[in-house]
Amino acid sequence: MMKRLSTIFASLFIAAVAPLAMMADDAAPAATADTEVAVENTAAAEHHEAEEDFKPKDIIFEHLGDGYGWEVPFNHHKRIPLPIIVWASDGLHVFSSSRVAHGATYRDGDIEFKIPQEGDYKGKLVEIKPDGSVEKPLDFSITKNVLAIFFTVIIVILCVMPLGKWYRQKGYVAARGFKGALEALYEFIYVSLIKATLKEQARRFAPYLLTVFMFIFVANLMGLVVVFPGGANLTGNIAITLVLALITFFITNIFGTKHYWKEILWPDVPLWLKFPLPIMPVIEIFGMFTKPAALTVRLFANMMGGHIIVISLTLIIFIFAKMGVAALSGATVVSMIFQIFMLLIDVLVSFIQAYVFTMLSTIFISLAQEHGHEEHEKHKEAAPAALSETAK
Amino acid sequence: MELFTPDFGLVFWMFVAFAILFLLLWKKGWPAIMDMIDKRADLIDKGVEYAQQAKDQLDKAQQSAEQIIADARHRQADILREADHMKDQIVEQARQEARTAAQKEIESARIAIAQERKEAEKQFRDQVSLFALDIASKVTRKDLSNDSAQSQLVTNLLDEIENKN
């Protein structure tokens, strides 16, 4: 153990010292020996430093946000151009994002497009009307995050389909290797989470819940891979978590039982709590919508937080770079140790967040699957039940 | 605030991509895996139950086998005892038979001896009477005046006969 630790520290030290040797008068190349984690942002920093304009906040938000291109590994200037698909005021336009890169204006037909660097529409494609005003068209572009969604979907399919095929063909023969490891994961989610919560209803909802779990888990892990095709802050984007939470919301309510709706609209509480002023129904209906909101925000905030911490730790190096060689090397070592620590925690968090989202979805769905058989018991002990309901 | 406003395009693509992913896995991916997980769990449960039953049966079989062996031993002992008994009986019977046979033999021997003896006695008597007659004739032939001489004569004659025999 000690030997391994010392090896890690030695490599960290080399990582910190090697750039010092190469350093002439500029601090920026220090990052060339940095780990992959830092590379992207190193490049970003390089770019900004060259312009004598180092804004950590911009770098962080640029990383967290979406984009019309995808950074080429180890180079911040070049981006992989992605298709822009917009429904502008005169119809559909499809063109490459390289045409509007670096704030350039592109004329397609009668309409000019541009990505403003400042203002309300910063970083978003806008159409410039003949009178000079700008408007945001309906934007279906394959952005960085959309492409990341596609990659995630493909990886999830590649993780699930071969195992299904294996079992269709081989019957009871247990899968080995990577397939076996994935099966252990699926079994963990399916048996100890979905089946344990939903009981006999498990088969109905398990496909959705397993898909959600795998999607979030793969997306989270892909977000930790820094270079293309990873590095997109997918689950840290509110649009993604919103869609997932809304699907859970609709499944919960569409498949909700009569008992579930009764509990919302006419709960087992003293009459004055629901008539003439429907206090409890209003609270219950409000609760219906806070559930998906909580799902949306907690996944989004957790994953975004993880990304912000790692980027911030990387940026510490560049902040200290201006203070001289000693500060830089010290900051590099400390930053590297913390980054590795944070990334390892993020691997754990990737799993935990996917698990928690799946667990909460399972619980919300199972709460809407309750049947009246508990109602009779409630009636027997009507008074304490009503009290506890009110207390809630 | 850009971070907190969901982008329409992203929501659209996310929904489309996730719907495709879900439909594909729902129809083609998960059922086989879930089936197998359920079936395997069942199989393992049944296997455990079966093993339990098999163990019980084995225990029972072992018990009955032991019972059978004990029974057989018992019977063996019985048979041996019976055989011993029978042997004794047979020997006793044989001995009895031998004894009676010997008795008969002895009886017949005794009868034969008695007959022989009678015959011998009869012969002896005949002989004696012959000798007596002979002696008597000789006595009468000699002078019957002397008593002592007469008894001497008889004695001599008897000695003669004895020596002859």
Coordinates of C-alpha atoms in Angstrom, one line a residue:
Chain A
M1 CA 0.0 0.0 0.0
M2 CA 2.7 2.4 1.0
K3 CA 4.7 1.5 -2.0
R4 CA 1.8 2.2 -4.3
L5 CA 1.1 5.5 -2.6
S6 CA 4.7 6.5 -3.0
T7 CA 4.6 5.6 -6.7
I8 CA 1.6 7.9 -7.1
F9 CA 3.3 10.7 -5.4
A10 CA 6.4 10.2 -7.4
S11 CA 4.5 10.4 -10.6
L12 CA 2.7 13.5 -9.4
F13 CA 6.0 15.1 -8.5
I14 CA 7.4 14.3 -12.0
A15 CA 4.2 15.7 -13.5
A16 CA 4.8 18.9 -11.6
V17 CA 8.5 19.2 -12.1
A18 CA 8.7 18.2 -15.7
P19 CA 7.0 21.3 -17.0
L20 CA 9.2 23.5 -14.8
A21 CA 12.2 22.2 -16.6
M22 CA 10.6 23.0 -19.9
M23 CA 9.4 26.4 -18.7
A24 CA 11.2 29.3 -20.2
D25 CA 9.2 32.4 -19.4
D26 CA 5.6 31.4 -19.9
A27 CA 3.6 29.4 -17.4
A28 CA 1.0 28.1 -19.8
P29 CA 2.9 25.1 -21.2
A30 CA 3.0 23.7 -17.6
A31 CA -0.2 21.9 -18.4
T32 CA 1.2 19.9 -21.3
A33 CA 2.3 17.2 -18.9
D34 CA -1.0 17.5 -17.0
T35 CA -3.4 14.6 -16.9
E36 CA -6.1 14.2 -19.5
V37 CA -8.5 15.8 -17.1
A38 CA -6.9 19.1 -17.4
V39 CA -6.0 19.0 -21.0
E40 CA -9.2 20.4 -22.3
N41 CA -9.2 23.3 -19.9
T42 CA -5.5 23.7 -20.2
A43 CA -6.1 24.3 -23.9
A44 CA -8.8 26.7 -22.9
A45 CA -6.6 28.5 -20.5
E46 CA -3.8 28.6 -23.1
H47 CA -6.2 30.3 -25.5
H48 CA -7.3 32.8 -22.9
E49 CA -3.8 33.5 -21.6
A50 CA -2.6 34.2 -25.1
E51 CA -5.2 37.0 -25.1
E52 CA -4.1 38.1 -21.7
D53 CA -7.7 37.5 -20.6
F54 CA -8.0 34.7 -18.1
K55 CA -11.6 34.3 -16.9
P56 CA -12.1 31.2 -14.8
K57 CA -15.8 31.7 -14.7
D58 CA -16.1 31.8 -18.4
I59 CA -14.1 28.6 -18.8
I60 CA -16.2 26.8 -16.2
F61 CA -19.5 27.9 -17.8
E62 CA -18.2 27.1 -21.3
H63 CA -17.4 23.6 -20.2
L64 CA -20.7 23.1 -18.4
G65 CA -22.8 24.4 -21.3
D66 CA -23.7 23.1 -24.7
G67 CA -21.9 24.0 -27.9
Y68 CA -22.2 23.8 -31.7
G69 CA -18.9 22.1 -32.0
W70 CA -16.8 19.6 -30.0
E71 CA -13.3 20.4 -29.0
V72 CA -10.6 18.4 -30.7
P73 CA -8.5 16.7 -28.0
F74 CA -5.5 18.8 -27.0
N75 CA -6.5 21.8 -29.1
H76 CA -8.9 24.4 -28.1
H77 CA -9.0 26.4 -31.3
K78 CA -10.2 23.6 -33.6
R79 CA -13.5 22.1 -33.0
I80 CA -15.3 19.2 -34.7
P81 CA -18.0 21.0 -36.7
L82 CA -21.5 19.6 -36.0
P83 CA -24.6 20.1 -38.1
I84 CA -26.9 23.0 -37.4
I85 CA -30.5 22.3 -38.0
V86 CA -32.8 25.3 -37.5
W87 CA -36.4 26.2 -38.4
A88 CA -36.0 29.9 -39.2
S89 CA -38.8 32.3 -40.2
D90 CA -38.7 31.1 -43.8
G91 CA -38.2 27.4 -43.2
L92 CA -35.6 24.7 -42.6
H93 CA -31.9 25.5 -42.7
V94 CA -29.2 22.9 -42.4
F95 CA -25.5 23.8 -42.5
S96 CA -22.2 23.1 -40.8
S97 CA -21.4 24.9 -37.6
S98 CA -17.9 25.7 -39.0
R99 CA -19.6 28.4 -41.0
V100 CA -20.6 30.4 -38.0
A101 CA -17.5 29.5 -35.9
H102 CA -15.8 32.3 -34.0
G103 CA -18.7 34.7 -34.4
A104 CA -18.8 34.6 -38.2
T105 CA -22.0 35.4 -40.0
Y106 CA -23.4 32.9 -42.5
R107 CA -26.0 33.7 -45.2
D108 CA -28.2 30.8 -46.2
G109 CA -30.9 31.9 -48.7
D110 CA -32.3 35.1 -47.5
I111 CA -31.4 34.8 -43.9
E112 CA -28.2 35.5 -42.0
F113 CA -27.1 33.4 -39.1
K114 CA -24.6 34.1 -36.4
I115 CA -23.6 33.0 -32.9
P116 CA -23.3 36.1 -30.8
Q117 CA -20.3 36.2 -28.3
E118 CA -22.1 38.6 -26.0
G119 CA -25.6 39.6 -25.1
D120 CA -28.8 37.8 -24.3
Y121 CA -28.3 35.1 -26.9
K122 CA -24.6 34.5 -26.1
G123 CA -23.5 31.2 -27.5
K124 CA -26.8 30.5 -29.2
L125 CA -27.5 30.6 -32.9
V126 CA -29.7 33.5 -33.9
E127 CA -31.1 34.7 -37.2
I128 CA -30.5 38.3 -38.2
K129 CA -33.6 39.9 -39.7
P130 CA -33.3 42.3 -42.6
D131 CA -34.0 45.2 -40.2
G132 CA -31.1 44.2 -38.0
S133 CA -33.0 42.7 -35.1
V134 CA -32.0 39.2 -33.9
E135 CA -34.3 36.4 -33.2
K136 CA -33.7 32.8 -31.9
P137 CA -35.1 30.3 -34.4
L138 CA -36.4 26.8 -33.4
D139 CA -33.1 25.1 -32.9
F140 CA -32.8 21.3 -33.6
S141 CA -29.1 21.4 -34.1
I142 CA -27.0 18.3 -33.4
T143 CA -25.0 20.1 -30.7
K144 CA -22.3 18.7 -28.5
N145 CA -24.8 17.4 -25.9
V146 CA -27.1 16.0 -28.6
L147 CA -24.2 14.0 -30.0
A148 CA -23.3 13.0 -26.5
I149 CA -26.9 11.7 -26.1
F150 CA -26.5 9.6 -29.3
F151 CA -23.2 8.2 -28.1
T152 CA -24.7 7.3 -24.7
V153 CA -27.7 5.7 -26.4
I154 CA -25.4 3.6 -28.6
I155 CA -23.2 2.6 -25.7
V156 CA -26.3 1.6 -23.7
I157 CA -27.6 -0.4 -26.6
L158 CA -24.2 -2.1 -26.9
C159 CA -24.3 -2.9 -23.2
V160 CA -27.8 -4.4 -23.2
M161 CA -28.5 -6.1 -26.6
P162 CA -25.6 -8.5 -26.6
L163 CA -26.6 -9.9 -23.2
G164 CA -30.2 -10.3 -24.3
K165 CA -29.1 -12.0 -27.4
W166 CA -26.8 -14.3 -25.4
Y167 CA -29.7 -15.4 -23.2
R168 CA -32.0 -15.9 -26.1
Q169 CA -29.5 -18.2 -27.7
K170 CA -27.7 -19.9 -24.7
G171 CA -30.5 -20.3 -22.2
Y172 CA -29.2 -20.9 -18.7
V173 CA -25.5 -20.6 -19.6
A174 CA -24.3 -17.7 -17.5
A175 CA -22.6 -14.9 -19.4
R176 CA -18.9 -14.3 -18.7
G177 CA -16.5 -11.4 -18.7
F178 CA -17.9 -7.9 -19.4
K179 CA -21.4 -9.3 -20.2
G180 CA -21.4 -11.1 -16.9
A181 CA -20.3 -8.0 -15.0
L182 CA -23.1 -6.0 -16.7
E183 CA -25.6 -8.7 -15.8
A184 CA -24.5 -8.4 -12.2
L185 CA -25.3 -4.7 -12.4
Y186 CA -28.7 -5.3 -14.0
E187 CA -29.5 -8.0 -11.5
F188 CA -28.6 -5.6 -8.7
I189 CA -30.9 -3.0 -10.0
Y190 CA -33.7 -5.3 -11.1
V191 CA -33.8 -7.7 -8.1
S192 CA -32.8 -5.6 -5.1
L193 CA -34.3 -2.3 -6.2
I194 CA -37.1 -2.7 -8.7
K195 CA -38.5 -6.1 -7.6
A196 CA -38.1 -5.3 -4.0
T197 CA -40.1 -2.1 -4.4
L198 CA -42.7 -2.9 -7.0
K199 CA -43.2 -6.6 -6.2
E200 CA -45.5 -8.2 -8.7
Q201 CA -45.7 -5.0 -10.8
A202 CA -41.9 -5.1 -11.3
R203 CA -42.0 -6.6 -14.8
R204 CA -44.2 -3.8 -16.1
F205 CA -42.0 -1.0 -15.1
A206 CA -38.6 -2.6 -15.0
P207 CA -37.7 -2.0 -18.7
Y208 CA -38.1 1.8 -18.2
L209 CA -36.3 1.9 -14.9
L210 CA -33.4 -0.2 -16.1
T211 CA -33.1 2.0 -19.2
V212 CA -33.1 5.1 -17.2
F213 CA -30.5 3.7 -14.9
M214 CA -28.2 2.6 -17.7
F215 CA -28.7 5.9 -19.6
I216 CA -27.8 8.1 -16.6
F217 CA -24.9 5.8 -15.5
V218 CA -23.3 5.7 -18.9
A219 CA -23.9 9.4 -19.4
N220 CA -22.3 10.2 -16.1
L221 CA -19.3 8.1 -16.8
M222 CA -18.9 9.5 -20.3
G223 CA -18.9 13.0 -18.7
L224 CA -15.8 12.0 -16.8
V225 CA -13.9 11.0 -19.9
V226 CA -12.3 14.3 -20.9
V227 CA -11.6 14.0 -24.6
F228 CA -14.0 13.3 -27.5
P229 CA -16.4 11.3 -27.4
G230 CA -16.7 12.1 -23.7
G231 CA -16.6 15.2 -21.7
A232 CA -20.0 16.5 -22.4
N233 CA -21.8 17.7 -19.3
L234 CA -24.9 15.7 -20.2
T235 CA -26.5 14.7 -16.9
G236 CA -25.4 18.1 -15.5
N237 CA -27.7 19.7 -18.1
I238 CA -31.2 20.5 -16.9
A239 CA -32.8 19.6 -20.2
I240 CA -31.7 16.0 -19.9
T241 CA -32.8 15.5 -16.3
L242 CA -36.0 17.4 -17.0
V243 CA -37.0 15.0 -19.8
L244 CA -36.1 11.9 -17.7
A245 CA -38.1 13.3 -14.7
L246 CA -41.1 14.2 -16.9
I247 CA -41.1 10.6 -18.3
T248 CA -41.2 9.3 -14.8
F249 CA -43.9 11.8 -13.9
F250 CA -46.1 10.7 -16.8
I251 CA -45.5 7.0 -16.2
T252 CA -46.4 7.5 -12.5
N253 CA -49.6 9.3 -13.2
I254 CA -50.8 7.5 -16.3
F255 CA -50.4 4.1 -14.7
G256 CA -51.6 5.4 -11.3
T257 CA -54.4 3.3 -9.7
K258 CA -57.8 4.6 -8.6
H259 CA -56.6 4.4 -5.0
Y260 CA -53.7 6.7 -5.9
W261 CA -56.0 9.3 -7.4
K262 CA -58.4 9.0 -4.5
E263 CA -55.5 9.7 -2.1
I264 CA -54.7 12.8 -4.0
L265 CA -58.2 14.2 -4.6
W266 CA -60.1 12.9 -1.5
P267 CA -57.5 11.8 1.0
D268 CA -58.3 10.1 4.3
V269 CA -58.2 13.2 6.5
P270 CA -60.9 14.9 8.6
L271 CA -63.5 16.5 6.4
W272 CA -62.6 20.1 7.2
L273 CA -59.2 19.6 5.7
K274 CA -60.7 18.9 2.2
F275 CA -64.0 20.6 2.2
P276 CA -65.0 23.3 1.6
L277 CA -61.4 24.5 1.3
P278 CA -59.5 21.7 -0.4
I279 CA -56.3 22.1 1.6
M280 CA -55.1 18.5 1.5
P281 CA -55.9 18.0 -2.2
V282 CA -54.0 21.1 -3.1
I283 CA -51.0 20.0 -1.1
E284 CA -51.2 16.5 -2.7
I285 CA -51.4 18.0 -6.2
F286 CA -48.5 20.3 -5.5
G287 CA -46.6 17.2 -4.3
M288 CA -47.3 15.5 -7.6
F289 CA -45.3 18.2 -9.3
T290 CA -42.5 18.6 -6.7
K291 CA -41.5 15.0 -7.2
P292 CA -40.3 15.4 -10.8
A293 CA -38.9 18.8 -10.0
A294 CA -36.8 17.3 -7.2
L295 CA -35.7 14.5 -9.6
T296 CA -34.7 17.1 -12.2
V297 CA -32.8 19.3 -9.9
R298 CA -31.0 16.8 -7.8
L299 CA -29.4 14.9 -10.6
F300 CA -28.6 18.1 -12.5
A301 CA -27.1 19.8 -9.5
N302 CA -25.1 16.8 -8.3
M303 CA -23.5 16.2 -11.7
M304 CA -22.9 19.8 -12.5
G305 CA -21.3 20.3 -9.0
G306 CA -18.9 17.4 -9.7
H307 CA -17.8 19.0 -13.0
I308 CA -17.4 22.4 -11.5
I309 CA -15.2 21.1 -8.7
V310 CA -12.9 19.3 -11.0
I311 CA -12.6 22.2 -13.4
S312 CA -12.0 24.6 -10.6
L313 CA -9.3 22.5 -9.2
T314 CA -7.7 22.5 -12.7
L315 CA -8.0 26.2 -12.9
I316 CA -6.2 26.7 -9.6
I317 CA -3.0 25.8 -11.5
F318 CA -3.5 28.6 -13.9
I319 CA -4.4 31.1 -11.2
F320 CA -1.2 30.3 -9.3
A321 CA 0.8 30.3 -12.5
K322 CA 1.1 34.1 -12.4
M323 CA 2.7 34.0 -8.9
G324 CA 5.9 32.3 -9.9
V325 CA 7.5 28.9 -10.3
A326 CA 7.3 27.8 -6.7
A327 CA 3.6 28.6 -6.3
L328 CA 2.9 27.0 -9.7
S329 CA 4.6 23.7 -8.8
G330 CA 3.0 23.6 -5.4
A331 CA -0.4 24.3 -6.8
T332 CA 0.0 21.7 -9.5
V333 CA 0.8 19.0 -7.0
V334 CA -2.0 19.9 -4.7
S335 CA -4.4 20.4 -7.5
M336 CA -3.5 17.0 -9.1
I337 CA -4.0 15.1 -5.8
F338 CA -7.4 16.7 -5.3
Q339 CA -8.4 16.2 -8.9
I340 CA -7.6 12.5 -8.8
F341 CA -9.4 12.3 -5.5
M342 CA -12.4 14.1 -6.9
L343 CA -12.5 12.1 -10.1
L344 CA -12.5 8.9 -8.2
I345 CA -15.3 10.2 -6.0
D346 CA -17.1 11.3 -9.2
V347 CA -17.0 7.7 -10.5
L348 CA -18.7 6.7 -7.3
V349 CA -21.1 9.6 -7.6
S350 CA -21.9 8.6 -11.2
F351 CA -23.2 5.3 -9.9
I352 CA -24.9 6.7 -6.9
Q353 CA -26.7 9.4 -8.8
A354 CA -27.9 6.9 -11.4
Y355 CA -29.0 4.6 -8.7
V356 CA -30.8 7.3 -6.7
F357 CA -32.6 8.6 -9.7
T358 CA -33.8 5.0 -10.5
M359 CA -34.7 4.4 -6.9
L360 CA -36.7 7.6 -6.6
S361 CA -38.5 6.8 -9.9
T362 CA -39.2 3.3 -8.6
I363 CA -40.6 4.7 -5.4
F364 CA -42.8 7.3 -7.1
I365 CA -44.2 4.7 -9.5
S366 CA -44.8 2.2 -6.7
L367 CA -46.6 4.9 -4.6
A368 CA -49.0 5.3 -7.5
Q369 CA -49.4 1.5 -7.7
E370 CA -51.0 1.0 -4.3
H371 CA -54.3 -0.7 -4.2
G372 CA -57.2 -0.2 -1.8
H373 CA -56.3 -3.2 0.4
E374 CA -54.5 -1.0 2.8
E375 CA -57.5 1.2 3.0
H376 CA -59.4 -1.2 5.2
E377 CA -56.7 -1.2 7.7
K378 CA -56.6 2.6 7.6
H379 CA -60.3 2.7 8.4
K380 CA -59.9 0.5 11.4
E381 CA -57.4 2.8 12.9
A382 CA -59.0 5.9 11.4
A383 CA -58.1 8.3 14.1
P384 CA -54.3 7.8 14.3
A385 CA -54.1 7.4 10.6
A386 CA -55.8 10.7 10.0
L387 CA -53.6 12.3 12.6
S388 CA -50.4 11.0 10.9
E389 CA -51.7 12.1 7.6
T390 CA -52.3 15.6 8.9
A391 CA -48.9 15.6 10.5
K392 CA -47.4 14.9 7.1
Chain B
M1 CA -28.8 31.6 -15.9
E2 CA -28.4 29.7 -19.2
L3 CA -27.7 26.6 -17.1
F4 CA -31.2 26.7 -15.6
T5 CA -33.2 27.1 -18.8
P6 CA -33.7 23.9 -20.7
D7 CA -32.8 24.2 -24.3
F8 CA -35.7 23.2 -26.6
G9 CA -33.6 21.4 -29.2
L10 CA -31.9 19.4 -26.5
V11 CA -35.2 18.5 -24.9
F12 CA -36.5 17.4 -28.3
W13 CA -33.4 15.3 -29.2
M14 CA -33.2 13.8 -25.7
F15 CA -36.8 12.8 -25.8
V16 CA -36.5 11.2 -29.3
A17 CA -33.2 9.4 -28.5
F18 CA -34.4 8.2 -25.2
A19 CA -37.7 7.0 -26.7
I20 CA -35.9 5.1 -29.4
L21 CA -33.5 3.6 -26.8
F22 CA -36.4 2.7 -24.5
L23 CA -38.5 1.1 -27.2
L24 CA -35.6 -0.9 -28.5
L25 CA -34.6 -2.2 -25.1
W26 CA -38.2 -2.7 -24.0
K27 CA -38.9 -5.0 -27.0
K28 CA -35.5 -6.6 -27.6
G29 CA -33.2 -6.1 -24.7
W30 CA -34.6 -6.3 -21.2
P31 CA -37.2 -9.1 -21.5
A32 CA -34.6 -11.8 -22.2
I33 CA -32.4 -10.6 -19.4
M34 CA -35.2 -10.2 -16.9
D35 CA -36.6 -13.6 -17.9
M36 CA -33.3 -15.2 -17.4
I37 CA -32.7 -13.5 -14.0
D38 CA -36.2 -14.6 -12.8
K39 CA -35.9 -18.1 -14.2
R40 CA -32.4 -18.5 -12.8
A41 CA -33.6 -17.4 -9.4
D42 CA -36.5 -19.9 -9.7
L43 CA -34.1 -22.6 -10.8
I44 CA -31.8 -21.9 -7.8
D45 CA -34.7 -21.9 -5.4
K46 CA -36.0 -25.2 -6.8
G47 CA -32.6 -26.6 -6.9
V48 CA -32.2 -25.9 -3.2
E49 CA -35.6 -27.4 -2.4
Y50 CA -34.8 -30.4 -4.6
A51 CA -31.4 -30.9 -2.8
Q52 CA -33.2 -30.7 0.5
Q53 CA -35.7 -33.3 -0.6
A54 CA -33.0 -35.5 -2.0
K55 CA -31.1 -35.3 1.3
D56 CA -34.2 -36.2 3.2
Q57 CA -34.9 -39.1 0.9
L58 CA -31.3 -40.2 1.2
D59 CA -31.6 -40.0 5.0
K60 CA -34.8 -42.1 4.8
A61 CA -33.2 -44.6 2.5
Q62 CA -30.2 -44.9 4.7
Q63 CA -32.5 -45.4 7.7
S64 CA -34.5 -48.1 5.9
A65 CA -31.3 -49.8 4.7
E66 CA -30.1 -49.9 8.2
Q67 CA -33.5 -51.3 9.3
I68 CA -33.2 -54.0 6.6
I69 CA -29.7 -54.9 7.6
A70 CA -30.7 -55.1 11.3
D71 CA -33.7 -57.3 10.3
A72 CA -31.5 -59.6 8.2
R73 CA -29.1 -59.9 11.1
H74 CA -31.9 -60.8 13.4
R75 CA -33.2 -63.4 11.0
Q76 CA -29.7 -64.8 10.5
A77 CA -29.4 -65.2 14.2
D78 CA -32.8 -66.9 14.4
I79 CA -31.9 -69.2 11.5
L80 CA -28.6 -70.1 13.1
R81 CA -30.2 -70.8 16.4
E82 CA -32.8 -73.0 14.7
A83 CA -30.2 -74.8 12.8
D84 CA -28.3 -75.4 16.0
H85 CA -31.4 -76.7 17.6
M86 CA -32.1 -78.9 14.6
K87 CA -28.6 -80.3 14.7
D88 CA -28.9 -81.2 18.3
Q89 CA -32.2 -82.8 17.6
I90 CA -30.8 -84.8 14.7
V91 CA -27.8 -85.9 16.7
E92 CA -30.1 -86.8 19.6
Q93 CA -32.4 -88.8 17.3
A94 CA -29.4 -90.5 15.7
R95 CA -28.1 -91.4 19.1
Q96 CA -31.5 -92.7 20.1
E97 CA -31.7 -94.8 17.0
A98 CA -28.2 -96.1 17.5
R99 CA -29.0 -97.0 21.1
T100 CA -32.2 -98.8 20.1
A101 CA -30.3 -100.6 17.3
A102 CA -27.6 -101.6 19.7
Q103 CA -30.2 -102.7 22.3
K104 CA -31.8 -104.9 19.7
E105 CA -28.5 -106.3 18.6
I106 CA -27.6 -107.0 22.2
E107 CA -31.0 -108.6 22.8
S108 CA -30.7 -110.9 19.8
A109 CA -27.1 -111.7 20.8
R110 CA -28.4 -112.5 24.3
I111 CA -31.1 -114.8 22.8
A112 CA -28.6 -116.4 20.6
I113 CA -26.3 -117.0 23.5
A114 CA -29.1 -118.4 25.6
Q115 CA -30.1 -120.7 22.8
E116 CA -26.5 -121.7 22.3
R117 CA -26.1 -122.3 25.9
K118 CA -29.3 -124.4 26.0
E119 CA -28.1 -126.4 23.1
A120 CA -24.7 -126.8 24.8
E121 CA -26.4 -127.8 28.0
K122 CA -28.6 -130.3 26.1
Q123 CA -25.5 -131.7 24.4
F124 CA -23.7 -131.7 27.7
R125 CA -26.6 -133.5 29.3
D126 CA -26.7 -136.1 26.6
Q127 CA -23.0 -136.6 26.9
V128 CA -23.3 -136.8 30.7
S129 CA -26.1 -139.3 30.4
L130 CA -24.0 -141.3 27.9
F131 CA -21.1 -141.2 30.2
A132 CA -23.3 -142.1 33.1
L133 CA -24.7 -145.0 31.2
D134 CA -21.2 -146.0 30.2
I135 CA -19.9 -145.6 33.7
A136 CA -22.9 -147.5 35.1
S137 CA -22.4 -150.3 32.7
K138 CA -18.7 -150.5 33.6
V139 CA -19.6 -150.3 37.4
T140 CA -22.1 -153.1 37.0
R141 CA -19.6 -155.1 35.0
K142 CA -17.0 -154.8 37.8
D143 CA -17.7 -156.2 41.2
L144 CA -20.2 -154.3 43.0
S145 CA -19.1 -155.7 46.4
N146 CA -16.7 -153.1 47.5
D147 CA -18.2 -149.7 48.3
S148 CA -14.9 -147.9 48.3
A149 CA -13.8 -149.6 45.2
Q150 CA -17.0 -148.5 43.7
S151 CA -16.7 -144.9 44.6
Q152 CA -13.0 -145.0 43.4
L153 CA -14.2 -146.2 40.2
V154 CA -16.8 -143.5 39.8
T155 CA -14.2 -140.9 40.6
N156 CA -11.8 -142.4 38.1
L157 CA -14.4 -142.5 35.5
L158 CA -15.3 -138.9 36.1
D159 CA -11.7 -137.8 35.9
E160 CA -11.4 -139.7 32.7
I161 CA -14.4 -137.8 31.3
E162 CA -13.0 -134.5 32.5
N163 CA -9.7 -135.2 30.9
K164 CA -11.4 -136.2 27.8
N165 CA -13.1 -133.0 27.6

